[in-house]
C-alpha cells in the first residue's frame, strides 16, 4: 500500500501555506511521473528489467561540485558512467536505491543495469541547451467529434536538438480551434495559478492542457506560445461518430424519504396526532418504500413528514405524488385534507400542493386491509408546476 498514487489538492503535510497540494504522490497533479514512479517500478516490477536515474544533468554554474545521483533498478548490479568514463559500480538495492556522488561535468550521464554479468537495461540524461521552442504532445492524434471526448496535451520546452529542458519554468499561453480548453495544470504543488483559462507556467519544463473536442468531422488546431521561444502548433483530427445512445433526462422532484409511522389504532386517529418530543420508540422512523405487516390489533396508522419545499415549489405551489400506497388513505397537509385513495390495493395518490413557505406538515392516514402489507410502499416527491 502506498499513499498516494496521485498528488491531490489539500493535505500538504508536512508543508504549510503557500503549499496547496500533497507532495507524496507517485504521479503529480497532471499525471506526470515523479521520482517515486521509478522507485516503485524497481520495487514492484519483476517480469522486465528496469533502471532509471535522477536528477537531470543540466546544472550550469555547478561544474566540479558534487551531485548526488540516485539509481533505481531491479537488476543485480548497476554501473554509472559520465561521458563514457566509469564512475562507480554497486550491487543493486531495490528498496533504498543506489547513490553515487558525482562531480558535475556537462555531457552524458548513463547507468547500465546488469544481471548475470550481462547488460539488461540502460538509462541516461544529457546536459541540454537553452530552450528555443515549445512542443505539444497529445495523448491521441484523433478525437471523437461528439462534443464530449477529452484528452490531455503536454506542453514542454525543448532545446535546439529537440531535447526536453527540465529547467525551463516559463509562462505559456494557449489557444485552440475546434475544441475547448477545459483545464490547465503543471503539477507544481506550490502554484496558485488558475486551473481554468488559457495560460499556465511550465514547471520542470512541463505543463498540461485538457481539451474537449467539438462536434462533427474536422480538425482541432492548438497553438502554444512563450516569451522568446518558437511557438508550437498541433493538429488533431476530429472524427465524425454516431452519437452515443442516450435517454431523456427524468426529473424526480424533491424526494420525501423520511417519515414517522404511528403504532396501529383500532379506530381512525385524528390527523393532528403527533409524537411527543423525545418519543423515539412508539412512533417508528421509516423511509418511503417500507411496507408494514398487519398488526395484531388495529388497522389504522398515521405517517408524518416535515418538509421544507424547494423555493420554487414554496412560492408557486406544486404537486405531491405518492407512487404507491397500500391501503385506503387520506392525505393532509398543514391541517387541510387534500386528497384520498379508495381501495386497499396498492396504487398511486397525488394532489395539488398549495403555495407556502417554511416547513410543511404532511400527514397520511392509512387504513390497512385485514391481510397483506400496508403503508407508503413507493417513492414520494414534491414536483414543481410545469412551465
mmCIF file of C-alpha atoms in Angstrom:
data_model
loop_
_atom_site.group_PDB
_atom_site.id
_atom_site.type_symbol
_atom_site.label_atom_id
_atom_site.label_comp_id
_atom_site.label_asym_id
_atom_site.label_seq_id
_atom_site.Cartn_x
_atom_site.Cartn_y
_atom_site.Cartn_z
ATOM 1 C CA UNK A 1 0.000 0.000 0.000
ATOM 2 C CA UNK A 2 1.294 3.440 -0.973
ATOM 3 C CA UNK A 3 -0.248 6.816 -0.191
ATOM 4 C CA UNK A 4 -0.776 8.111 -2.821
ATOM 5 C CA UNK A 5 -0.870 7.244 -6.482
ATOM 6 C CA UNK A 6 -1.527 10.868 -7.460
ATOM 7 C CA UNK A 7 -0.807 14.167 -5.790
ATOM 8 C CA UNK A 8 -4.017 15.959 -4.818
ATOM 9 C CA UNK A 9 -5.065 19.383 -3.598
ATOM 10 C CA UNK A 10 -5.037 19.917 0.187
ATOM 11 C CA UNK A 11 -3.101 17.991 2.859
ATOM 12 C CA UNK A 12 0.366 19.373 2.046
ATOM 13 C CA UNK A 13 1.786 17.717 5.191
ATOM 14 C CA UNK A 14 4.485 18.341 6.380
ATOM 15 C CA UNK A 15 4.470 21.596 4.407
ATOM 16 C CA UNK A 16 2.308 24.644 5.050
ATOM 17 C CA UNK A 17 0.873 27.574 3.110
ATOM 18 C CA UNK A 18 1.577 28.565 0.384
ATOM 19 C CA UNK A 19 1.840 24.863 -0.499
ATOM 20 C CA UNK A 20 -1.639 23.775 -1.653
ATOM 21 C CA UNK A 21 -1.298 20.099 -2.562
ATOM 22 C CA UNK A 22 0.361 16.930 -1.398
ATOM 23 C CA UNK A 23 3.960 16.132 -2.306
ATOM 24 C CA UNK A 24 3.983 12.377 -1.847
ATOM 25 C CA UNK A 25 2.162 11.055 -4.929
ATOM 26 C CA UNK A 26 3.766 8.667 -7.386
ATOM 27 C CA UNK A 27 2.407 10.936 -10.134
ATOM 28 C CA UNK A 28 1.918 14.686 -9.849
ATOM 29 C CA UNK A 29 -1.342 16.613 -10.268
ATOM 30 C CA UNK A 30 -1.105 16.286 -14.070
ATOM 31 C CA UNK A 31 -0.154 12.617 -14.054
ATOM 32 C CA UNK A 32 3.484 13.322 -14.891
ATOM 33 C CA UNK A 33 5.735 10.640 -13.320
ATOM 34 C CA UNK A 34 7.830 11.718 -10.350
ATOM 35 C CA UNK A 35 10.930 10.073 -8.868
ATOM 36 C CA UNK A 36 8.582 7.910 -6.792
ATOM 37 C CA UNK A 37 7.330 6.354 -10.036
ATOM 38 C CA UNK A 38 10.776 4.940 -10.808
ATOM 39 C CA UNK A 39 11.362 3.949 -7.181
ATOM 40 C CA UNK A 40 8.220 1.816 -7.189
ATOM 41 C CA UNK A 41 8.966 0.342 -10.613
ATOM 42 C CA UNK A 42 12.175 -1.008 -9.088
ATOM 43 C CA UNK A 43 10.173 -2.286 -6.105
ATOM 44 C CA UNK A 44 7.326 -3.952 -7.933
ATOM 45 C CA UNK A 45 8.309 -4.911 -11.493
ATOM 46 C CA UNK A 46 9.801 -8.392 -11.830
ATOM 47 C CA UNK A 47 8.994 -9.519 -15.378
ATOM 48 C CA UNK A 48 11.130 -6.950 -17.240
ATOM 49 C CA UNK A 49 14.415 -5.242 -16.319
ATOM 50 C CA UNK A 50 14.087 -1.591 -15.272
ATOM 51 C CA UNK A 51 16.623 1.096 -14.457
ATOM 52 C CA UNK A 52 16.424 4.874 -14.063
ATOM 53 C CA UNK A 53 18.406 7.714 -12.532
ATOM 54 C CA UNK A 54 17.740 11.132 -11.068
ATOM 55 C CA UNK A 55 18.220 14.110 -11.146
ATOM 56 C CA UNK A 56 18.529 15.600 -14.630
ATOM 57 C CA UNK A 57 22.031 16.558 -15.799
ATOM 58 C CA UNK A 58 21.761 20.267 -16.589
ATOM 59 C CA UNK A 59 23.469 22.265 -13.824
ATOM 60 C CA UNK A 60 25.207 25.315 -15.334
ATOM 61 C CA UNK A 61 27.475 27.025 -12.828
ATOM 62 C CA UNK A 62 27.981 23.907 -10.705
ATOM 63 C CA UNK A 63 30.909 22.435 -12.638
ATOM 64 C CA UNK A 64 33.133 20.383 -10.331
ATOM 65 C CA UNK A 65 30.624 20.407 -7.467
ATOM 66 C CA UNK A 66 29.291 17.036 -6.258
ATOM 67 C CA UNK A 67 25.816 15.968 -7.347
ATOM 68 C CA UNK A 68 24.167 13.002 -5.616
ATOM 69 C CA UNK A 69 22.767 10.658 -8.261
ATOM 70 C CA UNK A 70 20.093 8.142 -7.240
ATOM 71 C CA UNK A 71 19.828 4.974 -9.326
ATOM 72 C CA UNK A 72 16.746 2.734 -9.157
ATOM 73 C CA UNK A 73 16.758 -0.759 -10.652
ATOM 74 C CA UNK A 74 15.508 -4.321 -10.249
ATOM 75 C CA UNK A 75 18.696 -5.816 -11.739
ATOM 76 C CA UNK A 76 21.629 -7.334 -9.815
ATOM 77 C CA UNK A 77 24.274 -4.651 -10.356
ATOM 78 C CA UNK A 78 24.421 -1.107 -11.735
ATOM 79 C CA UNK A 79 27.339 0.797 -13.218
ATOM 80 C CA UNK A 80 27.314 4.599 -13.526
ATOM 81 C CA UNK A 81 29.216 6.330 -16.337
ATOM 82 C CA UNK A 82 29.883 10.005 -17.043
ATOM 83 C CA UNK A 83 30.858 10.876 -20.610
ATOM 84 C CA UNK A 84 31.799 7.236 -21.183
ATOM 85 C CA UNK A 85 34.008 7.005 -18.078
ATOM 86 C CA UNK A 86 33.061 4.625 -15.276
ATOM 87 C CA UNK A 87 32.166 6.493 -12.083
ATOM 88 C CA UNK A 88 31.274 3.517 -9.900
ATOM 89 C CA UNK A 89 29.526 0.168 -9.642
ATOM 90 C CA UNK A 90 27.283 -1.228 -6.895
ATOM 91 C CA UNK A 91 25.123 -4.215 -6.064
ATOM 92 C CA UNK A 92 21.515 -3.157 -6.509
ATOM 93 C CA UNK A 93 19.435 -2.174 -3.503
ATOM 94 C CA UNK A 94 15.872 -2.461 -4.829
ATOM 95 C CA UNK A 95 14.338 -0.942 -1.713
ATOM 96 C CA UNK A 96 16.522 2.092 -0.999
ATOM 97 C CA UNK A 97 18.134 2.557 -4.405
ATOM 98 C CA UNK A 98 21.826 3.241 -5.026
ATOM 99 C CA UNK A 99 23.505 6.613 -4.507
ATOM 100 C CA UNK A 100 26.614 7.933 -6.252
ATOM 101 C CA UNK A 101 28.325 11.274 -5.577
ATOM 102 C CA UNK A 102 29.467 12.633 -8.932
ATOM 103 C CA UNK A 103 31.404 15.876 -9.583
ATOM 104 C CA UNK A 104 29.268 17.692 -12.128
ATOM 105 C CA UNK A 105 30.574 17.981 -15.664
ATOM 106 C CA UNK A 106 28.381 18.729 -18.682
ATOM 107 C CA UNK A 107 27.711 15.846 -21.046
ATOM 108 C CA UNK A 108 26.015 12.476 -20.713
ATOM 109 C CA UNK A 109 25.477 10.525 -17.502
ATOM 110 C CA UNK A 110 24.416 6.931 -18.055
ATOM 111 C CA UNK A 111 23.542 3.958 -15.874
ATOM 112 C CA UNK A 112 23.911 0.373 -17.060
ATOM 113 C CA UNK A 113 21.929 -2.380 -15.311
ATOM 114 C CA UNK A 114 23.375 -5.897 -15.334
ATOM 115 C CA UNK A 115 22.109 -9.344 -14.489
ATOM 116 C CA UNK A 116 24.320 -12.404 -14.677
ATOM 117 C CA UNK A 117 27.130 -10.190 -15.960
ATOM 118 C CA UNK A 118 25.081 -9.062 -18.980
ATOM 119 C CA UNK A 119 23.628 -5.642 -19.683
ATOM 120 C CA UNK A 120 19.827 -5.832 -19.429
ATOM 121 C CA UNK A 121 18.790 -2.148 -19.338
ATOM 122 C CA UNK A 122 20.199 1.372 -19.613
ATOM 123 C CA UNK A 123 19.071 4.908 -18.858
ATOM 124 C CA UNK A 124 20.729 8.282 -19.389
ATOM 125 C CA UNK A 125 20.438 12.047 -19.044
ATOM 126 C CA UNK A 126 22.209 14.635 -21.162
ATOM 127 C CA UNK A 127 23.142 18.216 -20.497
ATOM 128 C CA UNK A 128 20.725 20.194 -22.637
ATOM 129 C CA UNK A 129 20.966 23.652 -24.120
ATOM 130 C CA UNK A 130 18.836 26.695 -23.576
ATOM 131 C CA UNK A 131 15.160 26.406 -24.506
ATOM 132 C CA UNK A 132 14.425 27.638 -28.012
ATOM 133 C CA UNK A 133 10.932 26.289 -28.752
ATOM 134 C CA UNK A 134 7.789 24.779 -27.319
ATOM 135 C CA UNK A 135 6.456 21.322 -28.159
ATOM 136 C CA UNK A 136 2.892 19.993 -27.995
ATOM 137 C CA UNK A 137 2.334 16.257 -27.485
ATOM 138 C CA UNK A 138 -1.219 14.853 -27.432
ATOM 139 C CA UNK A 139 -2.240 11.612 -25.774
ATOM 140 C CA UNK A 140 -4.023 10.717 -29.049
ATOM 141 C CA UNK A 141 -3.863 12.040 -32.601
ATOM 142 C CA UNK A 142 -7.592 11.523 -33.289
ATOM 143 C CA UNK A 143 -10.528 12.615 -31.168
ATOM 144 C CA UNK A 144 -14.218 11.813 -31.457
ATOM 145 C CA UNK A 145 -16.295 14.707 -32.727
ATOM 146 C CA UNK A 146 -19.049 14.195 -30.178
ATOM 147 C CA UNK A 147 -18.681 17.373 -28.097
ATOM 148 C CA UNK A 148 -17.571 15.151 -25.200
ATOM 149 C CA UNK A 149 -14.266 13.425 -25.999
ATOM 150 C CA UNK A 150 -11.475 14.795 -23.827
ATOM 151 C CA UNK A 151 -7.719 14.303 -23.637
ATOM 152 C CA UNK A 152 -4.568 15.885 -22.157
ATOM 153 C CA UNK A 153 -1.958 17.647 -24.271
ATOM 154 C CA UNK A 154 1.546 18.044 -22.829
ATOM 155 C CA UNK A 155 3.482 21.273 -23.372
ATOM 156 C CA UNK A 156 7.231 21.262 -22.875
ATOM 157 C CA UNK A 157 10.235 23.406 -23.731
ATOM 158 C CA UNK A 158 12.955 21.946 -25.965
ATOM 159 C CA UNK A 159 16.481 22.958 -26.940
ATOM 160 C CA UNK A 160 17.938 23.274 -30.440
ATOM 161 C CA UNK A 161 18.424 19.498 -30.593
ATOM 162 C CA UNK A 162 14.790 18.815 -29.698
ATOM 163 C CA UNK A 163 15.573 17.684 -26.142
ATOM 164 C CA UNK A 164 13.331 18.426 -23.175
ATOM 165 C CA UNK A 165 14.653 21.276 -20.994
ATOM 166 C CA UNK A 166 13.752 20.454 -17.358
ATOM 167 C CA UNK A 167 14.898 23.839 -16.056
ATOM 168 C CA UNK A 168 12.597 25.934 -18.273
ATOM 169 C CA UNK A 169 9.891 27.346 -15.993
ATOM 170 C CA UNK A 170 8.405 29.871 -18.404
ATOM 171 C CA UNK A 171 4.912 31.387 -18.704
ATOM 172 C CA UNK A 172 2.971 29.931 -21.636
ATOM 173 C CA UNK A 173 -0.222 30.869 -23.465
ATOM 174 C CA UNK A 174 -2.565 28.531 -25.365
ATOM 175 C CA UNK A 175 -5.286 28.824 -27.979
ATOM 176 C CA UNK A 176 -7.391 26.170 -29.680
ATOM 177 C CA UNK A 177 -9.863 25.961 -32.573
ATOM 178 C CA UNK A 178 -12.271 23.055 -32.992
ATOM 179 C CA UNK A 179 -12.172 22.204 -29.297
ATOM 180 C CA UNK A 180 -12.461 23.834 -25.892
ATOM 181 C CA UNK A 181 -9.833 24.166 -23.174
ATOM 182 C CA UNK A 182 -11.452 22.839 -20.000
ATOM 183 C CA UNK A 183 -8.425 22.753 -17.704
ATOM 184 C CA UNK A 184 -4.741 23.602 -17.356
ATOM 185 C CA UNK A 185 -2.048 22.480 -14.931
ATOM 186 C CA UNK A 186 1.648 21.954 -14.377
ATOM 187 C CA UNK A 187 1.985 19.665 -11.346
ATOM 188 C CA UNK A 188 3.535 22.332 -9.117
ATOM 189 C CA UNK A 189 2.221 21.870 -5.544
ATOM 190 C CA UNK A 190 3.088 25.493 -4.774
ATOM 191 C CA UNK A 191 1.402 27.038 -7.808
ATOM 192 C CA UNK A 192 -1.627 29.274 -7.274
ATOM 193 C CA UNK A 193 -2.260 29.877 -10.976
ATOM 194 C CA UNK A 194 -5.834 29.294 -12.205
ATOM 195 C CA UNK A 195 -6.644 25.807 -13.477
ATOM 196 C CA UNK A 196 -9.203 27.230 -15.888
ATOM 197 C CA UNK A 197 -8.128 29.545 -18.663
ATOM 198 C CA UNK A 198 -5.585 29.760 -21.472
ATOM 199 C CA UNK A 199 -2.289 30.259 -19.625
ATOM 200 C CA UNK A 200 -0.010 28.267 -17.338
ATOM 201 C CA UNK A 201 3.655 28.407 -16.370
ATOM 202 C CA UNK A 202 5.921 25.461 -17.090
ATOM 203 C CA UNK A 203 7.101 23.520 -14.041
ATOM 204 C CA UNK A 204 10.193 21.377 -14.537
ATOM 205 C CA UNK A 205 9.744 22.333 -18.160
ATOM 206 C CA UNK A 206 6.218 20.870 -18.369
ATOM 207 C CA UNK A 207 2.584 21.946 -18.420
ATOM 208 C CA UNK A 208 -0.682 20.360 -19.472
ATOM 209 C CA UNK A 209 -3.867 21.432 -21.238
ATOM 210 C CA UNK A 210 -7.090 19.393 -21.182
ATOM 211 C CA UNK A 211 -9.045 19.821 -24.430
ATOM 212 C CA UNK A 212 -12.588 18.733 -25.236
ATOM 213 C CA UNK A 213 -13.427 18.120 -28.891
ATOM 214 C CA UNK A 214 -16.208 19.924 -30.701
ATOM 215 C CA UNK A 215 -18.932 18.311 -32.792
ATOM 216 C CA UNK A 216 -18.539 16.616 -36.174
ATOM 217 C CA UNK A 217 -15.711 15.881 -38.572
ATOM 218 C CA UNK A 218 -12.925 18.429 -38.744
ATOM 219 C CA UNK A 219 -9.616 19.477 -37.247
ATOM 220 C CA UNK A 220 -8.507 20.698 -33.867
ATOM 221 C CA UNK A 221 -5.705 23.248 -34.110
ATOM 222 C CA UNK A 222 -3.843 24.170 -30.954
ATOM 223 C CA UNK A 223 -1.033 26.684 -30.518
ATOM 224 C CA UNK A 224 1.250 27.440 -27.586
ATOM 225 C CA UNK A 225 3.494 30.457 -27.107
ATOM 226 C CA UNK A 226 6.108 31.575 -24.576
ATOM 227 C CA UNK A 227 8.300 34.689 -24.453
ATOM 228 C CA UNK A 228 11.432 34.279 -26.564
ATOM 229 C CA UNK A 229 10.583 30.764 -27.795
ATOM 230 C CA UNK A 230 9.380 29.458 -31.128
ATOM 231 C CA UNK A 231 5.630 28.739 -30.867
ATOM 232 C CA UNK A 232 4.257 25.213 -31.162
ATOM 233 C CA UNK A 233 1.330 24.188 -33.366
ATOM 234 C CA UNK A 234 -0.572 20.910 -33.115
ATOM 235 C CA UNK A 235 -3.257 19.491 -35.411
ATOM 236 C CA UNK A 236 -5.547 16.715 -34.158
ATOM 237 C CA UNK A 237 -8.085 15.041 -36.426
ATOM 238 C CA UNK A 238 -11.668 15.182 -35.212
ATOM 239 C CA UNK A 239 -13.647 12.203 -36.467
ATOM 240 C CA UNK A 240 -17.387 12.148 -37.079
ATOM 241 C CA UNK A 241 -19.040 9.455 -34.995
ATOM 242 C CA UNK A 242 -22.594 8.360 -34.345
ATOM 243 C CA UNK A 243 -23.978 9.930 -31.174
ATOM 244 C CA UNK A 244 -23.842 7.577 -28.230
ATOM 245 C CA UNK A 245 -27.135 6.179 -27.017
ATOM 246 C CA UNK A 246 -28.863 8.456 -24.543
ATOM 247 C CA UNK A 247 -32.059 8.584 -22.565
ATOM 248 C CA UNK A 248 -34.062 11.704 -21.930
ATOM 249 C CA UNK A 249 -33.425 13.187 -18.528
ATOM 250 C CA UNK A 250 -36.124 12.453 -16.000
ATOM 251 C CA UNK A 251 -36.949 14.911 -13.275
ATOM 252 C CA UNK A 252 -37.537 13.271 -9.907
ATOM 253 C CA UNK A 253 -38.582 16.336 -7.999
ATOM 254 C CA UNK A 254 -37.926 16.823 -4.291
ATOM 255 C CA UNK A 255 -37.906 13.418 -2.645
ATOM 256 C CA UNK A 256 -39.642 12.876 0.694
ATOM 257 C CA UNK A 257 -37.897 9.888 2.202
ATOM 258 C CA UNK A 258 -38.082 10.176 5.987
ATOM 259 C CA UNK A 259 -41.328 9.507 7.842
ATOM 260 C CA UNK A 260 -42.598 8.864 11.364
ATOM 261 C CA UNK A 261 -45.085 5.962 11.500
ATOM 262 C CA UNK A 262 -47.521 5.682 14.372
ATOM 263 C CA UNK A 263 -48.464 2.482 16.176
ATOM 264 C CA UNK A 264 -51.658 0.788 14.966
ATOM 265 C CA UNK A 265 -55.038 2.163 16.121
ATOM 266 C CA UNK A 266 -58.343 0.296 16.238
ATOM 267 C CA UNK A 267 -60.231 3.440 15.147
ATOM 268 C CA UNK A 268 -59.432 6.285 12.792
ATOM 269 C CA UNK A 269 -56.943 8.578 14.540
ATOM 270 C CA UNK A 270 -57.014 12.365 14.453
ATOM 271 C CA UNK A 271 -54.658 13.522 11.639
ATOM 272 C CA UNK A 272 -53.326 16.171 14.046
ATOM 273 C CA UNK A 273 -51.918 13.488 16.337
ATOM 274 C CA UNK A 274 -48.108 13.599 16.510
ATOM 275 C CA UNK A 275 -45.362 12.016 18.599
ATOM 276 C CA UNK A 276 -44.419 13.937 21.713
ATOM 277 C CA UNK A 277 -40.932 15.395 21.969
ATOM 278 C CA UNK A 278 -38.408 12.721 22.866
ATOM 279 C CA UNK A 279 -40.620 9.843 21.704
ATOM 280 C CA UNK A 280 -38.198 7.714 19.744
ATOM 281 C CA UNK A 281 -39.977 4.422 20.327
ATOM 282 C CA UNK A 282 -43.750 4.361 19.848
ATOM 283 C CA UNK A 283 -43.583 6.186 16.501
ATOM 284 C CA UNK A 284 -41.185 4.343 14.197
ATOM 285 C CA UNK A 285 -38.646 6.077 11.945
ATOM 286 C CA UNK A 286 -39.264 4.701 8.432
ATOM 287 C CA UNK A 287 -38.385 5.523 4.836
ATOM 288 C CA UNK A 288 -40.631 5.688 1.805
ATOM 289 C CA UNK A 289 -40.968 2.275 0.233
ATOM 290 C CA UNK A 290 -41.112 0.431 3.571
ATOM 291 C CA UNK A 291 -44.260 -1.742 3.883
ATOM 292 C CA UNK A 292 -45.649 -2.768 7.270
ATOM 293 C CA UNK A 293 -47.200 -6.114 8.156
ATOM 294 C CA UNK A 294 -50.695 -6.318 9.691
ATOM 295 C CA UNK A 295 -50.823 -5.530 13.412
ATOM 296 C CA UNK A 296 -52.337 -7.886 15.969
ATOM 297 C CA UNK A 297 -54.893 -5.193 16.798
ATOM 298 C CA UNK A 298 -55.816 -2.134 14.806
ATOM 299 C CA UNK A 299 -55.776 -1.326 11.100
ATOM 300 C CA UNK A 300 -55.182 2.440 11.194
ATOM 301 C CA UNK A 301 -51.815 4.209 11.120
ATOM 302 C CA UNK A 302 -50.539 7.741 10.642
ATOM 303 C CA UNK A 303 -47.487 8.706 8.585
ATOM 304 C CA UNK A 304 -45.970 12.152 9.261
ATOM 305 C CA UNK A 305 -43.226 14.073 7.466
ATOM 306 C CA UNK A 306 -41.923 17.615 7.995
ATOM 307 C CA UNK A 307 -40.667 19.082 4.723
ATOM 308 C CA UNK A 308 -39.337 22.466 3.602
ATOM 309 C CA UNK A 309 -40.216 22.623 -0.124
ATOM 310 C CA UNK A 310 -37.747 23.906 -2.667
ATOM 311 C CA UNK A 311 -38.016 27.678 -3.130
ATOM 312 C CA UNK A 312 -39.885 27.453 -6.417
ATOM 313 C CA UNK A 313 -42.410 24.955 -5.045
ATOM 314 C CA UNK A 314 -42.925 27.039 -1.931
ATOM 315 C CA UNK A 315 -43.520 30.186 -3.969
ATOM 316 C CA UNK A 316 -45.706 28.736 -6.740
ATOM 317 C CA UNK A 317 -47.119 25.527 -5.316
ATOM 318 C CA UNK A 318 -46.704 22.133 -6.899
ATOM 319 C CA UNK A 319 -47.826 18.534 -6.807
ATOM 320 C CA UNK A 320 -47.266 15.919 -4.124
ATOM 321 C CA UNK A 321 -47.028 12.408 -5.571
ATOM 322 C CA UNK A 322 -47.110 9.026 -3.852
ATOM 323 C CA UNK A 323 -46.030 6.324 -6.309
ATOM 324 C CA UNK A 324 -47.721 3.547 -4.334
ATOM 325 C CA UNK A 325 -49.799 3.351 -1.163
ATOM 326 C CA UNK A 326 -51.168 0.035 0.139
ATOM 327 C CA UNK A 327 -54.499 0.561 1.906
ATOM 328 C CA UNK A 328 -57.145 3.248 1.862
ATOM 329 C CA UNK A 329 -55.647 6.648 2.553
ATOM 330 C CA UNK A 330 -56.298 10.334 3.253
ATOM 331 C CA UNK A 331 -53.690 13.000 2.546
ATOM 332 C CA UNK A 332 -53.495 16.037 4.834
ATOM 333 C CA UNK A 333 -51.107 18.979 4.516
ATOM 334 C CA UNK A 334 -50.880 21.663 7.195
ATOM 335 C CA UNK A 335 -54.178 20.542 8.703
ATOM 336 C CA UNK A 336 -56.085 20.518 5.390
ATOM 337 C CA UNK A 337 -57.405 17.400 3.692
ATOM 338 C CA UNK A 338 -56.152 17.451 0.089
ATOM 339 C CA UNK A 339 -56.957 14.036 -1.385
ATOM 340 C CA UNK A 340 -57.944 10.461 -0.651
ATOM 341 C CA UNK A 341 -57.414 6.995 -2.059
ATOM 342 C CA UNK A 342 -60.152 4.371 -2.095
ATOM 343 C CA UNK A 343 -59.484 0.659 -2.108
ATOM 344 C CA UNK A 344 -56.872 -1.318 -0.197
ATOM 345 C CA UNK A 345 -54.953 -2.428 -3.274
ATOM 346 C CA UNK A 346 -51.609 -0.699 -3.849
ATOM 347 C CA UNK A 347 -51.923 2.379 -6.025
ATOM 348 C CA UNK A 348 -50.784 5.987 -6.538
ATOM 349 C CA UNK A 349 -52.066 9.157 -4.947
ATOM 350 C CA UNK A 350 -51.382 12.745 -5.897
ATOM 351 C CA UNK A 351 -52.699 16.163 -5.022
ATOM 352 C CA UNK A 352 -52.070 19.822 -5.737
ATOM 353 C CA UNK A 353 -49.846 21.341 -3.058
ATOM 354 C CA UNK A 354 -50.780 24.949 -2.240
ATOM 355 C CA UNK A 355 -48.006 27.535 -2.210
ATOM 356 C CA UNK A 356 -46.481 28.212 1.161
ATOM 357 C CA UNK A 357 -43.068 28.827 2.643
ATOM 358 C CA UNK A 358 -41.341 27.267 5.598
ATOM 359 C CA UNK A 359 -41.829 23.776 6.976
ATOM 360 C CA UNK A 360 -44.895 21.888 5.723
ATOM 361 C CA UNK A 361 -46.537 19.138 7.750
ATOM 362 C CA UNK A 362 -47.573 16.186 5.588
ATOM 363 C CA UNK A 363 -49.805 13.526 7.140
ATOM 364 C CA UNK A 364 -51.100 10.329 5.565
ATOM 365 C CA UNK A 365 -53.886 8.414 7.285
ATOM 366 C CA UNK A 366 -53.822 4.768 6.157
ATOM 367 C CA UNK A 367 -56.409 2.066 6.798
ATOM 368 C CA UNK A 368 -54.962 -1.364 6.051
ATOM 369 C CA UNK A 369 -56.708 -4.448 4.774
ATOM 370 C CA UNK A 370 -57.198 -7.328 7.185
ATOM 371 C CA UNK A 371 -54.421 -9.185 5.382
ATOM 372 C CA UNK A 372 -51.318 -8.107 3.499
ATOM 373 C CA UNK A 373 -48.924 -5.205 3.858
ATOM 374 C CA UNK A 374 -49.891 -1.558 4.045
ATOM 375 C CA UNK A 375 -48.322 1.872 4.113
ATOM 376 C CA UNK A 376 -46.134 4.054 1.891
ATOM 377 C CA UNK A 377 -44.612 1.367 -0.318
ATOM 378 C CA UNK A 378 -43.192 3.569 -3.092
ATOM 379 C CA UNK A 379 -41.310 6.853 -3.579
ATOM 380 C CA UNK A 380 -42.868 10.183 -2.584
ATOM 381 C CA UNK A 381 -41.947 13.515 -4.164
ATOM 382 C CA UNK A 382 -42.880 17.164 -4.463
ATOM 383 C CA UNK A 383 -42.976 18.355 -8.087
ATOM 384 C CA UNK A 384 -42.901 21.999 -9.249
ATOM 385 C CA UNK A 385 -45.624 23.291 -11.519
ATOM 386 C CA UNK A 386 -44.926 22.851 -15.225
ATOM 387 C CA UNK A 387 -43.794 25.955 -17.101
#
